[in-house]
PDB file of C-alpha atoms in Angstrom:
ATOM      1  CA  MET A  39     -56.704 -48.805  45.771  1.00 57.00           C
ATOM      2  CA  ASN A  40     -58.561 -51.925  47.310  1.00 73.00           C
ATOM      3  CA  SER A  41     -56.569 -55.079  47.651  1.00 77.00           C
ATOM      4  CA  GLY A  42     -58.107 -56.865  44.591  1.00 78.00           C
ATOM      5  CA  SER A  43     -56.911 -53.765  42.437  1.00 80.00           C
ATOM      6  CA  LYS A  44     -53.563 -53.978  44.393  1.00 81.00           C
ATOM      7  CA  LEU A  45     -52.917 -57.661  43.401  1.00 82.00           C
ATOM      8  CA  LEU A  46     -53.806 -56.866  39.888  1.00 84.00           C
ATOM      9  CA  HIS A  47     -50.967 -54.405  39.564  1.00 82.00           C
ATOM     10  CA  ASN A  48     -48.606 -56.059  41.745  1.00 85.00           C
ATOM     11  CA  ASP A  49     -45.189 -55.212  40.149  1.00 87.00           C
ATOM     12  CA  TYR A  50     -43.685 -58.482  41.675  1.00 91.00           C
ATOM     13  CA  LEU A  51     -46.444 -60.726  40.719  1.00 92.00           C
ATOM     14  CA  GLY A  52     -46.499 -59.049  37.294  1.00 92.00           C
ATOM     15  CA  LEU A  53     -42.847 -59.536  36.908  1.00 93.00           C
ATOM     16  CA  LEU A  54     -43.100 -63.188  38.067  1.00 95.00           C
ATOM     17  CA  LEU A  55     -45.886 -64.086  35.847  1.00 95.00           C
ATOM     18  CA  ARG A  56     -44.282 -62.506  32.947  1.00 94.00           C
ATOM     19  CA  LEU A  57     -40.869 -64.079  33.395  1.00 96.00           C
ATOM     20  CA  PHE A  58     -42.648 -67.658  33.648  1.00 97.00           C
ATOM     21  CA  LEU A  59     -44.796 -67.012  30.587  1.00 97.00           C
ATOM     22  CA  GLY A  60     -41.788 -65.858  28.845  1.00 97.00           C
ATOM     23  CA  VAL A  61     -39.728 -68.935  29.622  1.00 97.00           C
ATOM     24  CA  VAL A  62     -42.456 -71.140  28.902  1.00 97.00           C
ATOM     25  CA  PHE A  63     -42.851 -69.794  25.168  1.00 97.00           C
ATOM     26  CA  VAL A  64     -38.985 -69.758  24.742  1.00 97.00           C
ATOM     27  CA  TYR A  65     -38.543 -73.289  25.787  1.00 96.00           C
ATOM     28  CA  ALA A  66     -41.727 -74.190  23.790  1.00 95.00           C
ATOM     29  CA  SER A  67     -40.295 -72.812  20.646  1.00 95.00           C
ATOM     30  CA  ILE A  68     -36.696 -74.271  20.454  1.00 94.00           C
ATOM     31  CA  ASP A  69     -37.515 -77.788  19.719  1.00 91.00           C
ATOM     32  CA  LYS A  70     -39.960 -76.782  17.111  1.00 92.00           C
ATOM     33  CA  ILE A  71     -37.694 -74.361  15.294  1.00 93.00           C
ATOM     34  CA  VAL A  72     -34.805 -77.009  15.176  1.00 90.00           C
ATOM     35  CA  LEU A  73     -37.175 -79.785  13.810  1.00 88.00           C
ATOM     36  CA  PRO A  74     -39.492 -78.221  11.634  1.00 89.00           C
ATOM     37  CA  ALA A  75     -40.198 -81.209   9.324  1.00 85.00           C
ATOM     38  CA  GLN A  76     -41.391 -83.120  12.602  1.00 86.00           C
ATOM     39  CA  PHE A  77     -43.483 -80.390  13.787  1.00 91.00           C
ATOM     40  CA  ALA A  78     -45.016 -79.811  10.323  1.00 89.00           C
ATOM     41  CA  ARG A  79     -46.095 -83.581  10.726  1.00 82.00           C
ATOM     42  CA  ILE A  80     -47.704 -83.060  14.332  1.00 87.00           C
ATOM     43  CA  ILE A  81     -49.637 -80.135  12.717  1.00 90.00           C
ATOM     44  CA  TYR A  82     -50.648 -82.102   9.777  1.00 83.00           C
ATOM     45  CA  ASN A  83     -51.845 -84.701  12.228  1.00 78.00           C
ATOM     46  CA  TYR A  84     -54.203 -82.312  13.887  1.00 84.00           C
ATOM     47  CA  HIS A  85     -56.286 -82.440  10.611  1.00 79.00           C
ATOM     48  CA  LEU A  86     -57.381 -78.864  11.242  1.00 86.00           C
ATOM     49  CA  VAL A  87     -55.571 -76.656   8.755  1.00 88.00           C
ATOM     50  CA  PRO A  88     -55.585 -77.202   4.970  1.00 85.00           C
ATOM     51  CA  ALA A  89     -52.455 -79.261   3.848  1.00 83.00           C
ATOM     52  CA  GLU A  90     -50.925 -76.450   1.901  1.00 86.00           C
ATOM     53  CA  LEU A  91     -50.805 -74.316   4.875  1.00 91.00           C
ATOM     54  CA  VAL A  92     -49.072 -76.866   7.474  1.00 91.00           C
ATOM     55  CA  ASN A  93     -45.501 -76.228   6.567  1.00 91.00           C
ATOM     56  CA  ILE A  94     -45.900 -72.377   6.506  1.00 94.00           C
ATOM     57  CA  ILE A  95     -47.304 -72.977  10.166  1.00 95.00           C
ATOM     58  CA  ALA A  96     -44.573 -74.893  11.102  1.00 94.00           C
ATOM     59  CA  LEU A  97     -41.934 -72.561  10.067  1.00 94.00           C
ATOM     60  CA  LEU A  98     -43.448 -69.580  11.688  1.00 95.00           C
ATOM     61  CA  LEU A  99     -45.400 -70.663  14.750  1.00 97.00           C
ATOM     62  CA  PRO A 100     -42.220 -71.429  16.761  1.00 96.00           C
ATOM     63  CA  TRP A 101     -40.792 -68.077  15.767  1.00 96.00           C
ATOM     64  CA  ILE A 102     -43.880 -66.195  16.971  1.00 97.00           C
ATOM     65  CA  GLU A 103     -43.630 -68.066  20.247  1.00 97.00           C
ATOM     66  CA  LEU A 104     -39.801 -67.467  20.527  1.00 97.00           C
ATOM     67  CA  VAL A 105     -40.249 -63.576  19.937  1.00 97.00           C
ATOM     68  CA  CYS A 106     -43.049 -63.223  22.177  1.00 97.00           C
ATOM     69  CA  GLY A 107     -41.452 -65.153  24.741  1.00 97.00           C
ATOM     70  CA  VAL A 108     -38.176 -63.063  24.360  1.00 97.00           C
ATOM     71  CA  VAL A 109     -39.937 -59.876  24.521  1.00 96.00           C
ATOM     72  CA  LEU A 110     -41.867 -60.845  27.490  1.00 95.00           C
ATOM     73  CA  ILE A 111     -39.036 -61.560  29.606  1.00 95.00           C
ATOM     74  CA  LEU A 112     -37.254 -58.633  28.488  1.00 94.00           C
ATOM     75  CA  GLY A 113     -40.267 -56.485  29.169  1.00 91.00           C
ATOM     76  CA  ILE A 114     -40.570 -54.952  25.711  1.00 91.00           C
ATOM     77  CA  TYR A 115     -43.769 -54.890  23.837  1.00 92.00           C
ATOM     78  CA  LYS A 116     -45.641 -56.493  26.698  1.00 92.00           C
ATOM     79  CA  GLN A 117     -48.952 -55.620  25.810  1.00 93.00           C
ATOM     80  CA  GLY A 118     -48.626 -57.124  21.965  1.00 95.00           C
ATOM     81  CA  SER A 119     -46.653 -59.959  22.936  1.00 96.00           C
ATOM     82  CA  VAL A 120     -49.292 -60.675  25.671  1.00 96.00           C
ATOM     83  CA  LEU A 121     -51.925 -60.074  22.986  1.00 96.00           C
ATOM     84  CA  ILE A 122     -50.567 -62.720  20.581  1.00 97.00           C
ATOM     85  CA  ILE A 123     -49.627 -65.229  23.149  1.00 97.00           C
ATOM     86  CA  ASN A 124     -53.355 -65.192  24.430  1.00 97.00           C
ATOM     87  CA  LEU A 125     -54.466 -65.576  20.838  1.00 97.00           C
ATOM     88  CA  MET A 126     -52.099 -68.528  20.209  1.00 97.00           C
ATOM     89  CA  LEU A 127     -53.259 -70.169  23.738  1.00 97.00           C
ATOM     90  CA  VAL A 128     -56.916 -69.822  22.449  1.00 97.00           C
ATOM     91  CA  VAL A 129     -56.225 -71.450  19.531  1.00 96.00           C
ATOM     92  CA  PHE A 130     -54.295 -74.087  20.760  1.00 95.00           C
ATOM     93  CA  ALA A 131     -57.137 -74.850  23.340  1.00 95.00           C
ATOM     94  CA  VAL A 132     -59.651 -75.171  20.625  1.00 94.00           C
ATOM     95  CA  ALA A 133     -57.127 -77.402  18.333  1.00 93.00           C
ATOM     96  CA  VAL A 134     -56.634 -79.738  21.305  1.00 90.00           C
ATOM     97  CA  GLY A 135     -60.223 -79.600  22.325  1.00 89.00           C
ATOM     98  CA  ILE A 136     -61.343 -80.592  19.036  1.00 86.00           C
ATOM     99  CA  ASN A 137     -59.203 -83.669  18.763  1.00 81.00           C
ATOM    100  CA  MET A 138     -60.024 -84.449  22.431  1.00 79.00           C
ATOM    101  CA  PHE A 139     -63.564 -84.584  21.087  1.00 77.00           C
ATOM    102  CA  ARG A 140     -62.751 -86.776  18.118  1.00 70.00           C
ATOM    103  CA  GLY A 141     -61.253 -89.211  20.329  1.00 64.00           C
ATOM    104  CA  VAL A 142     -57.703 -88.878  18.858  1.00 65.00           C
ATOM    105  CA  ASP A 143     -54.424 -90.079  20.487  1.00 61.00           C
ATOM    106  CA  LEU A 144     -52.476 -86.925  19.422  1.00 72.00           C
ATOM    107  CA  GLU A 145     -49.171 -85.766  19.759  1.00 76.00           C
ATOM    108  CA  CYS A 146     -49.322 -82.337  21.202  1.00 82.00           C
ATOM    109  CA  GLY A 147     -46.377 -80.300  19.693  1.00 84.00           C
ATOM    110  CA  CYS A 148     -46.452 -78.204  22.680  1.00 85.00           C
ATOM    111  CA  PHE A 149     -42.949 -78.501  24.000  1.00 83.00           C
ATOM    112  CA  THR A 150     -41.338 -81.126  22.025  1.00 79.00           C
ATOM    113  CA  VAL A 151     -41.622 -82.667  18.667  1.00 77.00           C
ATOM    114  CA  SER A 152     -39.845 -86.070  19.639  1.00 63.00           C
ATOM    115  CA  SER A 153     -42.011 -87.301  22.402  1.00 52.00           C
ATOM    116  CA  LYS A 154     -43.675 -90.563  21.798  1.00 51.00           C
ATOM    117  CA  ALA A 155     -44.830 -90.411  25.555  1.00 50.00           C
ATOM    118  CA  LYS A 156     -48.488 -91.494  25.612  1.00 51.00           C
ATOM    119  CA  SER A 157     -50.552 -88.330  24.900  1.00 61.00           C
ATOM    120  CA  ASN A 158     -53.066 -86.943  27.325  1.00 74.00           C
ATOM    121  CA  ALA A 159     -55.296 -84.617  25.664  1.00 80.00           C
ATOM    122  CA  LEU A 160     -57.048 -83.459  28.924  1.00 85.00           C
ATOM    123  CA  VAL A 161     -53.549 -82.166  30.544  1.00 87.00           C
ATOM    124  CA  PHE A 162     -52.857 -80.296  27.274  1.00 88.00           C
ATOM    125  CA  PHE A 163     -55.972 -78.609  27.318  1.00 91.00           C
ATOM    126  CA  LEU A 164     -55.631 -77.915  30.939  1.00 93.00           C
ATOM    127  CA  ARG A 165     -52.254 -76.634  30.982  1.00 94.00           C
ATOM    128  CA  ASP A 166     -53.083 -74.330  28.143  1.00 95.00           C
ATOM    129  CA  LEU A 167     -55.888 -72.718  30.012  1.00 96.00           C
ATOM    130  CA  GLY A 168     -53.592 -72.258  32.760  1.00 97.00           C
ATOM    131  CA  LEU A 169     -51.293 -70.428  30.671  1.00 97.00           C
ATOM    132  CA  LEU A 170     -54.420 -68.455  29.405  1.00 97.00           C
ATOM    133  CA  ALA A 171     -55.364 -67.533  33.027  1.00 97.00           C
ATOM    134  CA  ILE A 172     -51.970 -66.020  33.090  1.00 97.00           C
ATOM    135  CA  GLY A 173     -51.907 -64.198  30.066  1.00 96.00           C
ATOM    136  CA  ILE A 174     -55.335 -62.681  30.797  1.00 96.00           C
ATOM    137  CA  TYR A 175     -53.935 -61.700  34.277  1.00 95.00           C
ATOM    138  CA  LEU A 176     -50.870 -59.943  32.444  1.00 94.00           C
ATOM    139  CA  THR A 177     -53.218 -58.250  29.967  1.00 93.00           C
ATOM    140  CA  PHE A 178     -54.546 -56.192  32.928  1.00 92.00           C
ATOM    141  CA  ASN A 179     -51.816 -55.635  34.943  1.00 89.00           C
ATOM    142  CA  ARG A 180     -50.242 -52.363  33.927  1.00 80.00           C
ATOM    143  CA  SER A 181     -47.192 -52.874  35.934  1.00 79.00           C
ATOM    144  CA  THR A 182     -44.316 -51.110  34.032  1.00 76.00           C
ATOM    145  CA  ARG A 183     -41.820 -51.018  36.726  1.00 77.00           C
ATOM    146  CA  PHE A 184     -39.429 -53.949  35.596  1.00 79.00           C
ATOM    147  CA  ASN A 185     -39.921 -53.119  31.909  1.00 79.00           C
ATOM    148  CA  LEU A 186     -36.552 -52.787  29.961  1.00 76.00           C
ATOM    149  CA  ILE A 187     -38.913 -50.075  27.827  1.00 72.00           C
ATOM    150  CA  LYS A 188     -41.679 -48.298  29.495  1.00 67.00           C
ATOM    151  CA  SER A 189     -44.361 -48.022  26.760  1.00 58.00           C
ATOM    152  CA  ARG A 190     -47.024 -45.550  27.368  1.00 49.00           C
ATOM    153  CA  SER A 191     -49.773 -47.875  29.097  1.00 44.00           C
TER     154      SER A 191
ATOM    155  CA  MET B 170     -54.693 -48.099  16.403  1.00 61.00           C
ATOM    156  CA  SER B 171     -54.222 -49.385  19.887  1.00 88.00           C
ATOM    157  CA  THR B 172     -50.860 -49.880  21.429  1.00 89.00           C
ATOM    158  CA  SER B 173     -51.319 -53.402  21.766  1.00 91.00           C
ATOM    159  CA  ILE B 174     -52.321 -54.096  18.262  1.00 94.00           C
ATOM    160  CA  ARG B 175     -49.452 -52.018  16.858  1.00 95.00           C
ATOM    161  CA  GLN B 176     -46.895 -53.911  18.980  1.00 94.00           C
ATOM    162  CA  ALA B 177     -48.392 -57.306  18.049  1.00 96.00           C
ATOM    163  CA  ILE B 178     -48.247 -56.289  14.335  1.00 96.00           C
ATOM    164  CA  LEU B 179     -44.495 -55.659  14.691  1.00 96.00           C
ATOM    165  CA  LEU B 180     -43.728 -58.692  16.719  1.00 96.00           C
ATOM    166  CA  LEU B 181     -45.443 -60.728  13.753  1.00 96.00           C
ATOM    167  CA  LEU B 182     -43.370 -59.114  11.221  1.00 96.00           C
ATOM    168  CA  LEU B 183     -40.173 -59.887  13.249  1.00 96.00           C
ATOM    169  CA  ALA B 184     -41.168 -63.492  13.422  1.00 95.00           C
ATOM    170  CA  ILE B 185     -41.798 -63.594   9.934  1.00 95.00           C
ATOM    171  CA  VAL B 186     -38.292 -61.962   8.852  1.00 95.00           C
ATOM    172  CA  LEU B 187     -36.480 -64.561  11.601  1.00 94.00           C
ATOM    173  CA  SER B 188     -38.125 -67.364  10.152  1.00 93.00           C
ATOM    174  CA  ALA B 189     -37.776 -66.676   6.569  1.00 91.00           C
ATOM    175  CA  ALA B 190     -33.845 -65.517   7.491  1.00 90.00           C
ATOM    176  CA  SER B 191     -33.107 -68.682   9.696  1.00 87.00           C
ATOM    177  CA  THR B 192     -34.659 -71.477   7.452  1.00 78.00           C
ATOM    178  CA  GLY B 193     -32.286 -74.061   6.452  1.00 73.00           C
ATOM    179  CA  ILE B 194     -29.642 -72.462   8.774  1.00 80.00           C
ATOM    180  CA  LEU B 195     -30.718 -73.544  12.298  1.00 75.00           C
ATOM    181  CA  SER B 196     -32.760 -76.656  10.836  1.00 72.00           C
ATOM    182  CA  ASP B 197     -33.356 -78.849   8.059  1.00 73.00           C
ATOM    183  CA  ARG B 198     -34.827 -77.054   5.288  1.00 80.00           C
ATOM    184  CA  ILE B 199     -38.784 -77.994   4.316  1.00 85.00           C
ATOM    185  CA  PRO B 200     -40.505 -76.569   1.541  1.00 84.00           C
ATOM    186  CA  TYR B 201     -43.030 -73.824   2.122  1.00 87.00           C
ATOM    187  CA  VAL B 202     -45.762 -75.884   0.672  1.00 85.00           C
ATOM    188  CA  GLY B 203     -45.365 -79.448   1.802  1.00 80.00           C
ATOM    189  CA  ASN B 204     -46.383 -82.352   0.083  1.00 72.00           C
ATOM    190  CA  TRP B 205     -49.084 -83.677   2.663  1.00 74.00           C
ATOM    191  CA  PRO B 206     -51.865 -85.807   1.267  1.00 67.00           C
ATOM    192  CA  SER B 207     -55.208 -84.358   0.968  1.00 64.00           C
ATOM    193  CA  LEU B 208     -57.588 -85.546   3.793  1.00 58.00           C
ATOM    194  CA  ALA B 209     -60.537 -85.742   1.602  1.00 52.00           C
ATOM    195  CA  GLY B 210     -59.189 -88.717  -0.563  1.00 57.00           C
ATOM    196  CA  SER B 211     -61.146 -91.599   0.904  1.00 64.00           C
ATOM    197  CA  ASN B 212     -59.886 -94.054  -2.052  1.00 70.00           C
ATOM    198  CA  SER B 213     -56.022 -93.322  -1.312  1.00 73.00           C
ATOM    199  CA  VAL B 214     -54.474 -95.968   0.845  1.00 79.00           C
ATOM    200  CA  ILE B 215     -52.226 -94.582   3.688  1.00 77.00           C
ATOM    201  CA  VAL B 216     -49.075 -96.752   4.067  1.00 78.00           C
ATOM    202  CA  PRO B 217     -46.712 -95.750   6.503  1.00 77.00           C
ATOM    203  CA  PRO B 218     -42.995 -95.025   6.006  1.00 73.00           C
ATOM    204  CA  SER B 219     -42.258 -97.940   8.688  1.00 78.00           C
ATOM    205  CA  ALA B 220     -43.980-100.594   6.291  1.00 82.00           C
ATOM    206  CA  VAL B 221     -41.792-103.395   5.091  1.00 85.00           C
ATOM    207  CA  GLU B 222     -42.049-106.387   2.917  1.00 86.00           C
ATOM    208  CA  GLY B 223     -44.633-109.137   4.682  1.00 88.00           C
ATOM    209  CA  ASP B 224     -46.556-106.606   6.559  1.00 91.00           C
ATOM    210  CA  PRO B 225     -50.311-107.064   6.300  1.00 93.00           C
ATOM    211  CA  PRO B 226     -51.972-105.132   3.470  1.00 92.00           C
ATOM    212  CA  PHE B 227     -52.941-101.632   4.024  1.00 90.00           C
ATOM    213  CA  ILE B 228     -56.438-100.634   2.760  1.00 91.00           C
ATOM    214  CA  SER B 229     -58.213 -97.467   2.091  1.00 88.00           C
ATOM    215  CA  LEU B 230     -61.300 -95.961   3.825  1.00 89.00           C
ATOM    216  CA  ASP B 231     -63.435 -97.191   1.170  1.00 87.00           C
ATOM    217  CA  GLU B 232     -62.058-100.577   1.054  1.00 89.00           C
ATOM    218  CA  ALA B 233     -62.675-100.684   5.032  1.00 92.00           C
ATOM    219  CA  ALA B 234     -66.400 -99.283   4.703  1.00 90.00           C
ATOM    220  CA  ALA B 235     -66.788-102.163   2.265  1.00 90.00           C
ATOM    221  CA  LYS B 236     -65.110-104.899   4.518  1.00 92.00           C
ATOM    222  CA  TYR B 237     -67.426-103.239   7.503  1.00 92.00           C
ATOM    223  CA  GLN B 238     -70.704-104.586   5.374  1.00 90.00           C
ATOM    224  CA  SER B 239     -69.293-108.353   5.627  1.00 90.00           C
ATOM    225  CA  PRO B 240     -70.452-110.431   8.743  1.00 89.00           C
ATOM    226  CA  ASN B 241     -67.218-112.260   8.338  1.00 92.00           C
ATOM    227  CA  VAL B 242     -65.003-109.399   9.110  1.00 94.00           C
ATOM    228  CA  ILE B 243     -64.265-108.138  12.733  1.00 95.00           C
ATOM    229  CA  PHE B 244     -62.831-104.571  13.222  1.00 96.00           C
ATOM    230  CA  ILE B 245     -60.042-104.319  16.029  1.00 96.00           C
ATOM    231  CA  ASP B 246     -59.254-100.895  17.894  1.00 95.00           C
ATOM    232  CA  ALA B 247     -55.688-101.161  18.539  1.00 95.00           C
ATOM    233  CA  ARG B 248     -55.531 -97.695  20.605  1.00 92.00           C
ATOM    234  CA  TYR B 249     -55.483 -97.637  24.699  1.00 90.00           C
ATOM    235  CA  PRO B 250     -58.867 -97.969  26.273  1.00 91.00           C
ATOM    236  CA  GLU B 251     -59.459 -94.490  27.057  1.00 87.00           C
ATOM    237  CA  ASP B 252     -59.020 -93.650  23.627  1.00 86.00           C
ATOM    238  CA  TYR B 253     -61.579 -96.610  22.734  1.00 91.00           C
ATOM    239  CA  ASP B 254     -64.090 -95.627  25.211  1.00 89.00           C
ATOM    240  CA  TYR B 255     -64.045 -91.678  23.767  1.00 84.00           C
ATOM    241  CA  GLY B 256     -65.235 -93.358  20.560  1.00 88.00           C
ATOM    242  CA  HIS B 257     -64.541 -96.246  18.067  1.00 92.00           C
ATOM    243  CA  ILE B 258     -65.780 -97.807  15.071  1.00 94.00           C
ATOM    244  CA  LYS B 259     -69.159 -99.432  16.096  1.00 93.00           C
ATOM    245  CA  ASP B 260     -68.648-103.007  17.161  1.00 93.00           C
ATOM    246  CA  ALA B 261     -64.845-102.824  16.903  1.00 95.00           C
ATOM    247  CA  ILE B 262     -63.136-104.913  19.632  1.00 95.00           C
ATOM    248  CA  ASN B 263     -60.407-103.183  21.535  1.00 95.00           C
ATOM    249  CA  LEU B 264     -57.317-104.765  21.861  1.00 95.00           C
ATOM    250  CA  PRO B 265     -54.593-102.127  22.836  1.00 94.00           C
ATOM    251  CA  TYR B 266     -51.187-102.718  21.359  1.00 93.00           C
ATOM    252  CA  GLU B 267     -49.134-101.043  23.837  1.00 90.00           C
ATOM    253  CA  GLU B 268     -50.764-102.933  26.707  1.00 91.00           C
ATOM    254  CA  LEU B 269     -51.005-106.441  24.911  1.00 91.00           C
ATOM    255  CA  GLU B 270     -49.585-108.526  27.386  1.00 91.00           C
ATOM    256  CA  TYR B 271     -52.741-107.736  29.663  1.00 93.00           C
ATOM    257  CA  PHE B 272     -55.167-107.938  27.029  1.00 94.00           C
ATOM    258  CA  TRP B 273     -54.155-110.825  24.476  1.00 93.00           C
ATOM    259  CA  ALA B 274     -55.437-113.740  26.137  1.00 92.00           C
ATOM    260  CA  ASP B 275     -58.748-112.556  26.885  1.00 93.00           C
ATOM    261  CA  VAL B 276     -59.391-110.682  23.758  1.00 93.00           C
ATOM    262  CA  THR B 277     -58.474-113.213  21.418  1.00 93.00           C
ATOM    263  CA  ALA B 278     -60.488-115.972  22.829  1.00 92.00           C
ATOM    264  CA  GLY B 279     -63.369-114.243  21.084  1.00 90.00           C
ATOM    265  CA  MET B 280     -61.410-113.822  17.736  1.00 93.00           C
ATOM    266  CA  PRO B 281     -61.594-116.937  15.567  1.00 93.00           C
ATOM    267  CA  LYS B 282     -58.813-117.613  13.119  1.00 92.00           C
ATOM    268  CA  SER B 283     -61.430-118.317  10.469  1.00 92.00           C
ATOM    269  CA  LYS B 284     -62.607-114.693  10.358  1.00 93.00           C
ATOM    270  CA  GLU B 285     -61.121-111.719   8.615  1.00 94.00           C
ATOM    271  CA  TYR B 286     -59.491-108.890  10.652  1.00 96.00           C
ATOM    272  CA  VAL B 287     -59.379-104.958  10.103  1.00 96.00           C
ATOM    273  CA  ILE B 288     -57.147-103.242  12.499  1.00 96.00           C
ATOM    274  CA  TYR B 289     -56.930 -99.556  13.036  1.00 95.00           C
ATOM    275  CA  CYS B 290     -55.770 -96.952  15.314  1.00 92.00           C
ATOM    276  CA  SER B 291     -56.135 -93.167  15.410  1.00 86.00           C
ATOM    277  CA  GLY B 292     -55.017 -92.558  11.958  1.00 78.00           C
ATOM    278  CA  ASP B 293     -51.870 -91.532  10.167  1.00 58.00           C
ATOM    279  CA  GLU B 294     -49.654 -90.663  13.089  1.00 67.00           C
ATOM    280  CA  CYS B 295     -50.420 -94.109  15.296  1.00 77.00           C
ATOM    281  CA  GLU B 296     -48.458 -97.243  14.385  1.00 84.00           C
ATOM    282  CA  SER B 297     -50.224 -99.580  16.906  1.00 90.00           C
ATOM    283  CA  SER B 298     -52.483-100.787  13.789  1.00 93.00           C
ATOM    284  CA  LEU B 299     -49.532-101.929  11.852  1.00 92.00           C
ATOM    285  CA  PHE B 300     -47.609-103.449  14.793  1.00 93.00           C
ATOM    286  CA  LEU B 301     -50.442-105.222  15.967  1.00 94.00           C
ATOM    287  CA  GLY B 302     -51.195-106.452  12.528  1.00 94.00           C
ATOM    288  CA  ARG B 303     -47.721-107.817  12.637  1.00 94.00           C
ATOM    289  CA  GLU B 304     -48.265-109.750  15.974  1.00 94.00           C
ATOM    290  CA  MET B 305     -51.424-111.059  14.554  1.00 95.00           C
ATOM    291  CA  LEU B 306     -49.757-112.574  11.471  1.00 93.00           C
ATOM    292  CA  TYR B 307     -47.055-113.848  13.702  1.00 93.00           C
ATOM    293  CA  GLU B 308     -49.610-115.776  15.901  1.00 93.00           C
ATOM    294  CA  GLY B 309     -51.348-117.471  13.088  1.00 93.00           C
ATOM    295  CA  TYR B 310     -54.088-115.252  11.890  1.00 94.00           C
ATOM    296  CA  SER B 311     -53.995-115.080   8.279  1.00 92.00           C
ATOM    297  CA  ASP B 312     -56.509-112.435   7.370  1.00 93.00           C
ATOM    298  CA  VAL B 313     -55.453-109.302   8.680  1.00 95.00           C
ATOM    299  CA  LEU B 314     -55.736-106.067   6.925  1.00 94.00           C
ATOM    300  CA  VAL B 315     -54.506-102.702   8.333  1.00 94.00           C
ATOM    301  CA  PHE B 316     -56.734 -99.581   7.865  1.00 93.00           C
ATOM    302  CA  TYR B 317     -54.121 -97.146   8.440  1.00 88.00           C
ATOM    303  CA  GLY B 318     -56.490 -94.059   8.160  1.00 87.00           C
ATOM    304  CA  GLY B 319     -57.947 -95.318  11.034  1.00 90.00           C
ATOM    305  CA  TRP B 320     -60.312 -93.646  13.648  1.00 89.00           C
ATOM    306  CA  ARG B 321     -59.793 -89.943  12.138  1.00 83.00           C
ATOM    307  CA  GLU B 322     -60.854 -90.949   8.600  1.00 85.00           C
ATOM    308  CA  TRP B 323     -63.642 -93.166   9.662  1.00 88.00           C
ATOM    309  CA  GLU B 324     -64.912 -90.493  11.906  1.00 83.00           C
ATOM    310  CA  ARG B 325     -64.916 -87.775   9.614  1.00 79.00           C
ATOM    311  CA  ALA B 326     -66.559 -89.819   6.852  1.00 81.00           C
ATOM    312  CA  GLY B 327     -69.633 -90.025   9.215  1.00 80.00           C
ATOM    313  CA  LEU B 328     -69.661 -94.011   9.307  1.00 86.00           C
ATOM    314  CA  PRO B 329     -70.875 -95.737  12.182  1.00 90.00           C
ATOM    315  CA  THR B 330     -69.418 -94.989  15.631  1.00 90.00           C
ATOM    316  CA  GLU B 331     -70.089 -95.594  19.304  1.00 90.00           C
ATOM    317  CA  ARG B 332     -68.773 -94.424  22.707  1.00 88.00           C
ATOM    318  CA  GLY B 333     -68.140 -96.399  26.082  1.00 81.00           C
ATOM    319  CA  LYS B 334     -66.821 -99.734  26.462  1.00 74.00           C
TER     320      LYS B 334
END
């Protein structure tokens, strides 16, 4: 095993990043689960989905984040949750990116629905890409040492 | 089917079940299909919930576009300078509501009270246009309109825009 491959499949780095990403997604989901109406308003303001789908997404998306975050922390279904998380992060990057291009001062809806703080789409975008880098690493990190359930691969 | 896809589908199903089971328990109940205004309606006037009696009149995209043709009308962009620089209605003046104390004196020097003003910000989420409209009425501007659909509706409609300061 060369050193790059060692780093890629490092048990401890895999564990650390898995826990980090899991906690980020659990944390991100809570506010949105508790306040779906506010989250729906933020989704609507992205102006990227048909009006009919806004509430469904507001109700469902935070639960997907929570479920994926929890199983990632526990080390169950790691591959499945990392796949969904990566897909979500790509969608978020595109959504924020489009609105950044439009020049709209947008509420992110990333971690909170109540913030009236000044938005900075570039920060949202770069933060998302950072998380995506972790997600991609975890896709290829095959460490199962700390998994609660050790699935075959 | 690969492991990751099978796992992902199971996780999504779990999320759907939890979401459906918890709605109204952990949170306020919202309908599955909300009553959000369609984004296409350029005739519809968006009036924010925070509007009160005595606020400047709100106008639709169509009305704003008509006003835009008049030489007597000046468009005011109430967003932050960074947002304005990203893109704004062509020839609009930037008067950032959140930083009014720094900009008011200089900017309003070029804003005669005899003119008519259309104020906008990013779109329906942003309230700077309304707040700036109130401020301008208070400061003695009499012809003040708020185009609450703002930059987003304008840009979507393909009306004249420009970037830069």
